[in-house]
Amino acid sequence: MKTFAALLTVFSVMIATHAHAQTKAAIEKQFQTWLVQTVWPQARSKGVSANTFNAAFSGVTLNWKLPDLVLPGSKAAIPKKQRQAEFGSPGKYFNRGSVNGATSVGRQMARKHAGTLKSVEARTGVPGRIILAIWGRESGYGRVAIPHDVFEVLGTKAFMSTRKDYFAAELIAALEIAQAGHAPQGAMKSSWAGALGQPQFMPSNFLKYAADGNGDGRADIWGSEADTIASIGTYLNQHGWVTGRDWGFEVTVPETVSCSLEGPDQGRRISAWEKMGITRVSGRPFPDHERRGEGYLLMPAGRDGPAFIVTPNFYVLKDYNTSDLYALFVGHVGDRIQYGVGDFSAKWGAVGTLYRSDIAAMQKTLVKQGHDVGGVDGLPGYKTRRSIGRWQETNGQRATCFPKNGMGLN
């Protein structure tokens, strides 16, 4: 027989569950009202018809599983079931399956679309190998299923997320795409963030950068491989791709060069990096035209992994996706596709048992000491990496520029 206390606990859980369901139902009702009273007038002002609007939101409800949601009227994110998120070595991003798959299929696509790639490169200045690597990373060259209804995703995030204004603008852009008939029937599927098609463009980026690659007068990033290629090239061109320059080079960094010199705000001519003792791992000299240009030190794992001198084009790749590792993956896979290069010369070091919460604690300590870590997020970006290096140098330690167990930072 259950005790009174046990029964009381069960009863309390039942009440809480019922109240939560009631709250969800009420918020769902608010969502439907918001669609009619707020979204519809904005959509209509952009030329979206009632038929398009109604078709887009037919059967759409809030997706409570999406990240970064905030209840209406609250500033706090909806709590999720918490687990300790272990931070892994950056090398995991370059797992064998991902790199080899993107490379092998990329070579097939390079042969299949040689004419289109050559034409797009002539028009935009973006090398075909870079376009292919982005295409492969974003959608597996169109082979990866894209699971979500874009109006459910963007509707949910525009109604209750930490970036409501941003997603509201993307929602209107998605409705404009539907109104213009750009997408084939049933193709308005997206990632959890609302990105569309084979190049994974946010809707506003589709409206700005989608391009016709096959000459049929349409920009179809869902069904046309040629249009996908042209659209990626156009995006990078419009974001400042420098024709004739590479993305970067793997290098050896001597101990006399501090890893705290990393970052796009500490650039210098590549010839100046050479004079400091930095050399290419291949043993070949930097090309003359690159030596005259600006380069930036990149050490994604500090002293415990490969090092690079990257060019402004690396940061154009980061405009496509803000991750250092994403941009590095694209450059590396592009080189493998075209030049047949192997793995990076230096190996990725082991991180050990570190959690994002551990790194966030380090970041908080560094901020208190006056360092700019680029945000307390538990991820060691270049500002966090070099702040660790500067702290190590100040405290008489060898600078490794990467978080490790037992790093006091006091």
Tab-separated table of C-alpha atoms in Angstrom:
chain	number	residue	atom	x	y	z
A	1	MET	CA	0.000	0.000	0.000
A	2	LYS	CA	1.294	3.425	-0.874
A	3	THR	CA	2.012	5.780	1.998
A	4	PHE	CA	0.207	9.107	2.286
A	5	ALA	CA	3.453	10.909	1.398
A	6	ALA	CA	3.876	8.812	-1.746
A	7	LEU	CA	0.304	9.456	-2.786
A	8	LEU	CA	0.789	13.166	-2.146
A	9	THR	CA	3.890	13.127	-4.372
A	10	VAL	CA	2.020	11.373	-7.178
A	11	PHE	CA	-0.861	13.818	-6.841
A	12	SER	CA	1.542	16.791	-6.952
A	13	VAL	CA	3.190	15.455	-10.112
A	14	MET	CA	-0.239	14.986	-11.713
A	15	ILE	CA	-1.186	18.572	-10.888
A	16	ALA	CA	2.124	19.918	-12.228
A	17	THR	CA	1.789	17.875	-15.422
A	18	HIS	CA	-1.776	19.070	-15.918
A	19	ALA	CA	-0.755	22.701	-15.302
A	20	HIS	CA	2.124	22.342	-17.780
A	21	ALA	CA	-0.256	20.932	-20.395
A	22	GLN	CA	-2.665	23.789	-19.724
A	23	THR	CA	0.177	26.273	-20.110
A	24	LYS	CA	1.238	24.706	-23.397
A	25	ALA	CA	-2.324	24.771	-24.692
A	26	ALA	CA	-2.662	28.425	-23.769
A	27	ILE	CA	0.620	29.297	-25.466
A	28	GLU	CA	-0.393	27.365	-28.588
A	29	LYS	CA	-3.542	29.495	-28.696
A	30	GLN	CA	-1.440	32.663	-28.327
A	31	PHE	CA	0.748	31.444	-31.174
A	32	GLN	CA	-2.198	31.033	-33.535
A	33	THR	CA	-3.479	34.493	-32.596
A	34	TRP	CA	-0.019	35.974	-33.124
A	35	LEU	CA	0.178	34.449	-36.606
A	36	VAL	CA	-3.064	36.150	-37.602
A	37	GLN	CA	-2.604	39.469	-35.845
A	38	THR	CA	1.147	40.046	-36.260
A	39	VAL	CA	2.640	37.868	-38.977
A	40	TRP	CA	-0.174	38.060	-41.517
A	41	PRO	CA	-0.200	41.905	-41.802
A	42	GLN	CA	3.577	41.915	-42.309
A	43	ALA	CA	3.381	39.144	-44.887
A	44	ARG	CA	0.540	40.842	-46.728
A	45	SER	CA	2.575	44.066	-46.932
A	46	LYS	CA	5.272	42.045	-48.747
A	47	GLY	CA	2.820	40.767	-51.340
A	48	VAL	CA	2.052	37.403	-49.745
A	49	SER	CA	-1.476	36.212	-50.551
A	50	ALA	CA	-3.966	34.757	-48.082
A	51	ASN	CA	-3.808	31.438	-49.961
A	52	THR	CA	-0.018	31.248	-49.595
A	53	PHE	CA	-0.163	32.233	-45.932
A	54	ASN	CA	-2.886	29.738	-45.076
A	55	ALA	CA	-1.149	26.922	-46.942
A	56	ALA	CA	2.146	27.668	-45.160
A	57	PHE	CA	0.624	27.448	-41.687
A	58	SER	CA	-1.951	24.729	-42.268
A	59	GLY	CA	-1.503	22.277	-39.394
A	60	VAL	CA	1.541	24.118	-38.025
A	61	THR	CA	1.967	24.128	-34.254
A	62	LEU	CA	4.828	25.118	-31.987
A	63	ASN	CA	7.852	22.831	-32.017
A	64	TRP	CA	8.787	22.593	-28.344
A	65	LYS	CA	11.887	20.511	-29.091
A	66	LEU	CA	13.807	23.357	-30.733
A	67	PRO	CA	16.701	24.933	-28.802
A	68	ASP	CA	16.837	28.418	-27.261
A	69	LEU	CA	13.109	28.831	-26.695
A	70	VAL	CA	11.727	31.420	-24.265
A	71	LEU	CA	8.175	31.417	-22.935
A	72	PRO	CA	6.195	34.523	-23.959
A	73	GLY	CA	6.603	37.209	-21.332
A	74	SER	CA	9.755	35.603	-19.928
A	75	LYS	CA	13.430	36.340	-20.426
A	76	ALA	CA	14.622	32.931	-19.302
A	77	ALA	CA	15.123	30.056	-21.701
A	78	ILE	CA	12.846	27.053	-21.292
A	79	PRO	CA	14.844	24.568	-19.213
A	80	LYS	CA	15.859	21.373	-20.940
A	81	LYS	CA	16.935	18.093	-19.417
A	82	GLN	CA	20.513	18.863	-18.518
A	83	ARG	CA	23.441	16.586	-19.166
A	84	GLN	CA	27.106	17.382	-18.769
A	85	ALA	CA	28.244	18.231	-22.290
A	86	GLU	CA	31.757	16.862	-22.729
A	87	PHE	CA	34.066	18.980	-24.811
A	88	GLY	CA	35.923	16.895	-27.360
A	89	SER	CA	39.086	17.428	-29.326
A	90	PRO	CA	38.679	19.684	-32.379
A	91	GLY	CA	40.012	16.705	-34.307
A	92	LYS	CA	36.616	14.998	-33.960
A	93	TYR	CA	35.271	17.499	-36.493
A	94	PHE	CA	37.613	15.931	-39.044
A	95	ASN	CA	36.499	12.343	-38.539
A	96	ARG	CA	37.507	9.921	-41.268
A	97	GLY	CA	33.995	9.301	-42.557
A	98	SER	CA	33.100	12.976	-42.980
A	99	VAL	CA	36.381	13.942	-44.635
A	100	ASN	CA	36.597	10.944	-46.956
A	101	GLY	CA	32.923	11.085	-47.898
A	102	ALA	CA	32.994	14.782	-48.746
A	103	THR	CA	36.198	14.273	-50.720
A	104	SER	CA	35.225	11.215	-52.763
A	105	VAL	CA	31.772	12.479	-53.732
A	106	GLY	CA	33.245	15.924	-54.283
A	107	ARG	CA	35.604	14.523	-56.903
A	108	GLN	CA	32.662	12.886	-58.676
A	109	MET	CA	30.801	16.195	-58.647
A	110	ALA	CA	33.894	18.012	-59.901
A	111	ARG	CA	33.891	15.809	-62.998
A	112	LYS	CA	30.124	15.923	-63.461
A	113	HIS	CA	29.875	19.708	-63.146
A	114	ALA	CA	33.232	20.772	-64.549
A	115	GLY	CA	31.674	23.224	-66.994
A	116	THR	CA	29.432	24.889	-64.424
A	117	LEU	CA	32.217	25.114	-61.856
A	118	LYS	CA	34.553	26.711	-64.397
A	119	SER	CA	31.890	29.218	-65.422
A	120	VAL	CA	31.008	30.141	-61.837
A	121	GLU	CA	34.676	30.503	-60.901
A	122	ALA	CA	35.231	32.814	-63.873
A	123	ARG	CA	32.268	34.946	-62.808
A	124	THR	CA	32.781	35.010	-59.040
A	125	GLY	CA	36.461	34.277	-58.519
A	126	VAL	CA	35.618	31.463	-56.092
A	127	PRO	CA	37.480	28.195	-56.822
A	128	GLY	CA	35.289	25.241	-57.669
A	129	ARG	CA	36.904	23.093	-54.993
A	130	ILE	CA	35.727	25.524	-52.289
A	131	ILE	CA	32.170	25.548	-53.618
A	132	LEU	CA	32.151	21.761	-53.695
A	133	ALA	CA	33.433	21.453	-50.134
A	134	ILE	CA	30.704	23.768	-48.803
A	135	TRP	CA	28.051	21.874	-50.744
A	136	GLY	CA	29.342	18.612	-49.317
A	137	ARG	CA	29.447	19.884	-45.751
A	138	GLU	CA	26.015	21.508	-45.861
A	139	SER	CA	23.904	18.783	-47.451
A	140	GLY	CA	26.137	15.931	-48.551
A	141	TYR	CA	25.827	17.217	-52.141
A	142	GLY	CA	22.049	17.195	-51.813
A	143	ARG	CA	21.909	13.629	-50.504
A	144	VAL	CA	21.121	14.397	-46.852
A	145	ALA	CA	17.430	14.540	-45.943
A	146	ILE	CA	16.328	17.906	-44.532
A	147	PRO	CA	13.683	17.074	-41.936
A	148	HIS	CA	11.773	20.095	-40.650
A	149	ASP	CA	8.892	22.211	-41.916
A	150	VAL	CA	10.416	25.664	-42.348
A	151	PHE	CA	7.250	27.462	-41.265
A	152	GLU	CA	7.032	25.401	-38.083
A	153	VAL	CA	10.688	26.110	-37.272
A	154	LEU	CA	10.705	29.807	-38.104
A	155	GLY	CA	7.221	30.338	-36.698
A	156	THR	CA	8.243	28.796	-33.375
A	157	LYS	CA	11.501	30.716	-33.174
A	158	ALA	CA	9.938	34.013	-34.230
A	159	PHE	CA	7.251	33.592	-31.558
A	160	MET	CA	9.398	32.421	-28.646
A	161	SER	CA	13.148	32.293	-28.951
A	162	THR	CA	16.155	34.253	-27.778
A	163	ARG	CA	16.404	35.901	-31.245
A	164	LYS	CA	12.766	36.561	-32.079
A	165	ASP	CA	13.342	39.593	-34.317
A	166	TYR	CA	15.901	37.768	-36.448
A	167	PHE	CA	13.682	34.752	-36.984
A	168	ALA	CA	10.614	36.912	-37.605
A	169	ALA	CA	12.414	38.525	-40.542
A	170	GLU	CA	13.433	35.081	-41.824
A	171	LEU	CA	9.839	33.873	-41.517
A	172	ILE	CA	8.578	36.711	-43.727
A	173	ALA	CA	11.360	35.953	-46.232
A	174	ALA	CA	10.287	32.284	-46.311
A	175	LEU	CA	6.717	33.360	-47.064
A	176	GLU	CA	8.005	35.571	-49.899
A	177	ILE	CA	9.825	32.547	-51.339
A	178	ALA	CA	6.630	30.499	-51.173
A	179	GLN	CA	4.585	33.300	-52.739
A	180	ALA	CA	7.002	33.624	-55.673
A	181	GLY	CA	6.930	29.868	-56.271
A	182	HIS	CA	10.700	29.499	-56.089
A	183	ALA	CA	10.587	26.140	-54.295
A	184	PRO	CA	9.214	22.955	-55.850
A	185	GLN	CA	6.068	21.509	-54.297
A	186	GLY	CA	6.755	20.227	-50.782
A	187	ALA	CA	10.369	21.426	-50.774
A	188	MET	CA	10.113	24.046	-48.028
A	189	LYS	CA	11.978	21.863	-45.559
A	190	SER	CA	14.696	23.231	-43.329
A	191	SER	CA	17.275	22.532	-40.675
A	192	TRP	CA	16.415	23.159	-37.020
A	193	ALA	CA	17.568	26.757	-37.615
A	194	GLY	CA	15.454	27.355	-40.733
A	195	ALA	CA	18.113	26.890	-43.447
A	196	LEU	CA	16.875	25.803	-46.873
A	197	GLY	CA	17.975	23.676	-49.800
A	198	GLN	CA	21.245	22.105	-50.829
A	199	PRO	CA	23.430	25.093	-49.869
A	200	GLN	CA	21.450	25.555	-46.605
A	201	PHE	CA	20.644	29.226	-47.128
A	202	MET	CA	18.554	31.107	-44.621
A	203	PRO	CA	15.500	32.490	-46.467
A	204	SER	CA	16.812	36.063	-46.559
A	205	ASN	CA	20.066	34.808	-48.062
A	206	PHE	CA	18.128	32.960	-50.730
A	207	LEU	CA	16.449	36.221	-51.721
A	208	LYS	CA	19.826	38.001	-51.860
A	209	TYR	CA	22.212	35.405	-53.278
A	210	ALA	CA	20.405	32.539	-55.004
A	211	ALA	CA	21.597	32.369	-58.615
A	212	ASP	CA	20.650	30.693	-61.886
A	213	GLY	CA	23.412	28.292	-62.855
A	214	ASN	CA	21.769	26.405	-65.723
A	215	GLY	CA	20.256	29.297	-67.672
A	216	ASP	CA	16.592	28.383	-67.212
A	217	GLY	CA	15.734	31.738	-65.635
A	218	ARG	CA	15.151	30.303	-62.145
A	219	ALA	CA	17.264	29.922	-59.014
A	220	ASP	CA	16.400	26.469	-57.680
A	221	ILE	CA	18.594	25.512	-54.717
A	222	TRP	CA	16.424	22.452	-54.026
A	223	GLY	CA	16.495	20.496	-57.260
A	224	SER	CA	19.203	22.064	-59.425
A	225	GLU	CA	22.831	21.193	-58.762
A	226	ALA	CA	23.999	23.900	-61.178
A	227	ASP	CA	21.955	26.535	-59.350
A	228	THR	CA	23.328	25.319	-56.030
A	229	ILE	CA	26.894	25.738	-57.300
A	230	ALA	CA	26.159	29.201	-58.688
A	231	SER	CA	24.423	30.283	-55.482
A	232	ILE	CA	27.302	29.276	-53.205
A	233	GLY	CA	29.772	31.041	-55.495
A	234	THR	CA	27.627	34.181	-55.549
A	235	TYR	CA	27.324	34.199	-51.764
A	236	LEU	CA	31.082	33.999	-51.225
A	237	ASN	CA	31.776	36.564	-53.949
A	238	GLN	CA	29.325	39.028	-52.398
A	239	HIS	CA	30.920	38.503	-48.995
A	240	GLY	CA	34.330	39.574	-50.237
A	241	TRP	CA	36.141	36.541	-51.634
A	242	VAL	CA	39.541	37.755	-52.889
A	243	THR	CA	40.199	36.326	-56.337
A	244	GLY	CA	43.587	34.687	-56.696
A	245	ARG	CA	44.260	34.143	-53.013
A	246	ASP	CA	44.117	30.789	-51.262
A	247	TRP	CA	42.256	30.140	-47.978
A	248	GLY	CA	45.354	29.225	-45.986
A	249	PHE	CA	48.364	26.937	-45.405
A	250	GLU	CA	49.321	24.468	-42.709
A	251	VAL	CA	52.494	25.676	-41.027
A	252	THR	CA	55.035	24.933	-38.331
A	253	VAL	CA	55.113	27.552	-35.576
A	254	PRO	CA	58.377	27.697	-33.593
A	255	GLU	CA	58.296	28.141	-29.803
A	256	THR	CA	59.658	31.664	-30.306
A	257	VAL	CA	56.316	32.681	-31.834
A	258	SER	CA	53.595	33.013	-29.209
A	259	CYS	CA	50.317	31.212	-29.852
A	260	SER	CA	48.644	34.264	-28.320
A	261	LEU	CA	49.284	36.069	-31.627
A	262	GLU	CA	46.345	34.190	-33.115
A	263	GLY	CA	43.345	36.026	-34.563
A	264	PRO	CA	42.100	38.108	-37.486
A	265	ASP	CA	42.852	41.323	-35.588
A	266	GLN	CA	46.567	40.490	-35.343
A	267	GLY	CA	47.348	40.036	-39.010
A	268	ARG	CA	50.586	40.899	-40.764
A	269	ARG	CA	52.127	40.207	-44.143
A	270	ILE	CA	52.865	36.537	-44.660
A	271	SER	CA	56.464	37.513	-45.408
A	272	ALA	CA	56.612	38.945	-41.866
A	273	TRP	CA	55.378	35.638	-40.404
A	274	GLU	CA	58.122	33.953	-42.431
A	275	LYS	CA	60.759	36.214	-40.899
A	276	MET	CA	59.518	35.114	-37.472
A	277	GLY	CA	60.348	31.524	-38.409
A	278	ILE	CA	56.965	30.189	-39.528
A	279	THR	CA	57.259	27.751	-42.454
A	280	ARG	CA	54.898	25.621	-44.519
A	281	VAL	CA	54.777	21.972	-43.504
A	282	SER	CA	55.274	20.974	-47.134
A	283	GLY	CA	58.707	22.569	-47.147
A	284	ARG	CA	57.698	24.688	-50.148
A	285	PRO	CA	57.867	28.478	-49.889
A	286	PHE	CA	54.695	30.531	-49.753
A	287	PRO	CA	53.686	31.752	-53.231
A	288	ASP	CA	55.121	35.195	-53.951
A	289	HIS	CA	51.719	36.862	-54.297
A	290	GLU	CA	50.652	35.388	-50.952
A	291	ARG	CA	53.811	36.581	-49.218
A	292	ARG	CA	52.865	40.153	-50.093
A	293	GLY	CA	49.351	39.741	-48.686
A	294	GLU	CA	48.100	39.752	-45.129
A	295	GLY	CA	47.869	36.495	-43.209
A	296	TYR	CA	46.601	35.472	-39.787
A	297	LEU	CA	47.753	32.846	-37.317
A	298	LEU	CA	45.170	30.113	-36.658
A	299	MET	CA	45.750	27.453	-33.981
A	300	PRO	CA	42.399	25.727	-33.365
A	301	ALA	CA	43.867	23.430	-30.687
A	302	GLY	CA	46.612	25.766	-29.510
A	303	ARG	CA	49.967	23.999	-29.340
A	304	ASP	CA	48.155	20.629	-29.292
A	305	GLY	CA	47.233	20.437	-32.963
A	306	PRO	CA	47.839	21.718	-36.482
A	307	ALA	CA	48.635	25.390	-37.025
A	308	PHE	CA	47.844	27.537	-40.049
A	309	ILE	CA	48.457	30.875	-41.668
A	310	VAL	CA	45.114	31.814	-43.179
A	311	THR	CA	44.127	34.586	-45.559
A	312	PRO	CA	41.138	36.957	-45.627
A	313	ASN	CA	39.291	34.280	-47.615
A	314	PHE	CA	39.240	32.071	-44.514
A	315	TYR	CA	37.075	34.692	-42.832
A	316	VAL	CA	34.802	34.852	-45.870
A	317	LEU	CA	34.203	31.137	-45.275
A	318	LYS	CA	33.346	32.028	-41.692
A	319	ASP	CA	30.639	34.355	-43.016
A	320	TYR	CA	28.972	31.189	-44.315
A	321	ASN	CA	29.311	29.507	-40.909
A	322	THR	CA	30.959	31.228	-37.966
A	323	SER	CA	32.960	28.198	-36.786
A	324	ASP	CA	36.744	28.128	-37.233
A	325	LEU	CA	36.539	24.353	-37.654
A	326	TYR	CA	33.843	24.658	-40.337
A	327	ALA	CA	35.969	27.028	-42.411
A	328	LEU	CA	39.028	24.821	-41.897
A	329	PHE	CA	37.076	21.720	-42.927
A	330	VAL	CA	35.923	23.438	-46.134
A	331	GLY	CA	39.422	24.579	-47.068
A	332	HIS	CA	40.954	21.203	-46.272
A	333	VAL	CA	38.338	19.124	-48.121
A	334	GLY	CA	38.555	21.486	-51.096
A	335	ASP	CA	42.304	20.887	-51.243
A	336	ARG	CA	41.795	17.133	-51.013
A	337	ILE	CA	39.267	17.234	-53.850
A	338	GLN	CA	41.502	19.155	-56.231
A	339	TYR	CA	45.066	18.429	-55.151
A	340	GLY	CA	44.788	15.031	-53.482
A	341	VAL	CA	46.493	16.197	-50.288
A	342	GLY	CA	46.493	13.926	-47.264
A	343	ASP	CA	45.744	14.539	-43.614
A	344	PHE	CA	47.155	17.482	-41.722
A	345	SER	CA	50.802	17.000	-40.850
A	346	ALA	CA	50.386	17.708	-37.131
A	347	LYS	CA	48.125	15.497	-35.026
A	348	TRP	CA	45.236	16.680	-32.901
A	349	GLY	CA	46.025	16.317	-29.218
A	350	ALA	CA	43.761	14.626	-26.675
A	351	VAL	CA	41.664	16.995	-24.587
A	352	GLY	CA	40.998	14.736	-21.613
A	353	THR	CA	37.820	14.884	-19.572
A	354	LEU	CA	36.690	18.472	-19.937
A	355	TYR	CA	33.139	19.732	-19.952
A	356	ARG	CA	31.797	22.908	-21.463
A	357	SER	CA	30.985	24.026	-17.932
A	358	ASP	CA	34.696	23.693	-17.062
A	359	ILE	CA	35.666	25.895	-19.996
A	360	ALA	CA	32.930	28.404	-19.131
A	361	ALA	CA	34.338	28.628	-15.595
A	362	MET	CA	37.791	29.353	-17.056
A	363	GLN	CA	36.268	32.014	-19.295
A	364	LYS	CA	34.536	33.698	-16.341
A	365	THR	CA	37.824	33.830	-14.443
A	366	LEU	CA	39.661	35.275	-17.429
A	367	VAL	CA	36.973	37.926	-17.916
A	368	LYS	CA	37.303	38.958	-14.261
A	369	GLN	CA	41.033	39.427	-14.902
A	370	GLY	CA	40.330	41.756	-17.834
A	371	HIS	CA	40.633	39.340	-20.773
A	372	ASP	CA	38.327	39.416	-23.795
A	373	VAL	CA	37.309	35.783	-24.314
A	374	GLY	CA	34.634	36.501	-26.909
A	375	GLY	CA	31.772	35.384	-24.660
A	376	VAL	CA	31.297	32.885	-21.828
A	377	ASP	CA	29.886	29.990	-23.833
A	378	GLY	CA	32.045	27.001	-22.913
A	379	LEU	CA	33.627	26.935	-26.377
A	380	PRO	CA	37.285	27.930	-26.791
A	381	GLY	CA	37.248	30.284	-29.767
A	382	TYR	CA	40.354	32.179	-30.785
A	383	LYS	CA	39.795	34.931	-28.208
A	384	THR	CA	39.550	32.371	-25.416
A	385	ARG	CA	42.539	30.436	-26.740
A	386	ARG	CA	44.838	33.435	-26.878
A	387	SER	CA	43.566	34.725	-23.512
A	388	ILE	CA	44.626	31.408	-21.982
A	389	GLY	CA	48.022	31.824	-23.666
A	390	ARG	CA	48.445	35.357	-22.349
A	391	TRP	CA	47.494	34.208	-18.838
A	392	GLN	CA	50.020	31.370	-19.086
A	393	GLU	CA	52.780	33.738	-20.235
A	394	THR	CA	51.978	36.221	-17.458
A	395	ASN	CA	52.242	33.434	-14.911
A	396	GLY	CA	55.551	32.098	-16.194
A	397	GLN	CA	54.118	29.031	-17.899
A	398	ARG	CA	54.655	27.671	-21.386
A	399	ALA	CA	51.811	29.060	-23.483
A	400	THR	CA	49.680	26.288	-24.997
A	401	CYS	CA	46.600	28.443	-25.739
A	402	PHE	CA	44.114	25.659	-25.035
A	403	PRO	CA	42.122	24.656	-21.956
A	404	LYS	CA	43.359	21.685	-19.933
A	405	ASN	CA	42.420	19.894	-16.742
A	406	GLY	CA	43.908	21.437	-13.623
A	407	MET	CA	44.397	24.859	-15.209
A	408	GLY	CA	43.812	27.067	-12.171
A	409	LEU	CA	43.684	30.505	-13.820
A	410	ASN	CA	43.706	32.096	-10.343
